[in-house]
């Protein structure tokens, strides 16, 4: 299969891209196997979505130069001027590896496409370059997915908060969110009568949501530039949160993803429902047995 963008039906269930609840203007930019909804006022993505076929992932060399997307006005994108001479990295939202599946050529083209500025957001270097939990979440979900074809859809973006600190004309996001979704797609398609293990005769959708906080790290960068006292460097923290909480925090319509939450109490809101993660074994990717 080849897809020219994020594909809502990739999991055998219709899963639309999360979109802003406030109806703000966004520019929808499509790339091989992924899409970006760009907020031209904030100059950052409000949502990205990528489809991953884990069974045909390719390990292609890292190649690509960061570039502005000519389909969007240059002033609507956070370009190279944001990242020069500081400790901020161009952090991939859709990971370079995620759309890199199919044939070798398809994987090469798709991974190179991830180096577009609408697919980047400022991330403190010690966050983006680390081998910590956040950067391995997709791999962990792929390993868990019980569908034979290991299909996963992943949505990622910064939380665009009104209180994000200004820096070089851009408000730098302090938090990032991610939702991973998967289902038993091949099992459903393999049955002669079209009957699957889903309760309504369709594939079973599951989803897990995560939130990462880089507040302490961003404060260090912006304070050092302004000459203010630099706070102690705190480690970034990663949480598993109810999917519906992402809708609340980021102001997004998460559609069917909320009902597919693997947490046993997805209706709970607030920090009391957040599970801080330290190692992959802390992640919950299946509902507890009754």
Steps between C-alpha positions, in 0.01 A plus 500: 500500500612855432338804654548859389418636846358398835226245423200504739397143411847347530407297811174372356312752713440863408735709715508864382781738583437681830399857416473821704172538685506879465480489120826691451644519150748223423693408188482129418827382346532145372817294467569130428317307776446804725318831525556823693239751612699823525381792712624799294467739795705291742716378207499146640297185445182460699484133392706251303387151405701212352414144402757229570515149357738335743524184289672685213703766684836565332822610664605769250796739545429833666481743210319828472552873536256713696302723266198726494193357331426715191128424532478713815608865540852525643373728776257226610784257574756494782813497286875477554527831685333344804767233541832676442749577777305339785418169665181445302477216248271454204298227664323265261130466583446213258817302563731454204464122521122473532390548135802302375329180393410319178765472231847642554421791268167574667669496841780730382261758357270491803776538759657789308160675500504522881766776481242769422477785753125454554595157643741656752461667837764646734621235741782548747799298382520287813137401433514438127839327485443271797416132478232542761152360501331764284698427185434127527124506556408406142740204508354383829145518362602314184651222708180475701247516215337159470391543137704281269585789273600730789322805368508810717382858456680766705399861565750747647523876549595766751240635740452855369428681824434874518756524784790343308810724536595729208835451330614659173144578403376148572325361807700191596275210608563353843311175450452243226230239457483168319219253436571155358220283359494146371251221412468138386476592132628186329300265720182685402579487128592131506158371605285378207181661625670822601452421869779599737576496869341844531173535693318635194660285235787742436859538617562586863650848540732575792679824587746634754593863565813662635608846608855629534601810696820688412413812702815507714721450196339778294521740793873435515545583130288815497642628830859457384430700185327782688768518767264398779598258772508147359286254697633153585483262205221254571439179310204495268210290620284262299147401599240258372171685517139430401450562128215737580744706706695581182180643359464719808864608526562562129147613406448223246220274385653154547196323353483120550841490668359595841264202512785268393721601797681205661497667841232350720357841598520712183226731625711626790645848449783695658849424627366227728446280194852555363749213531861619507725268298862416571559185292309327218357244740303783664291547184153346500396378156222259595193536716528319832315166515185509714 
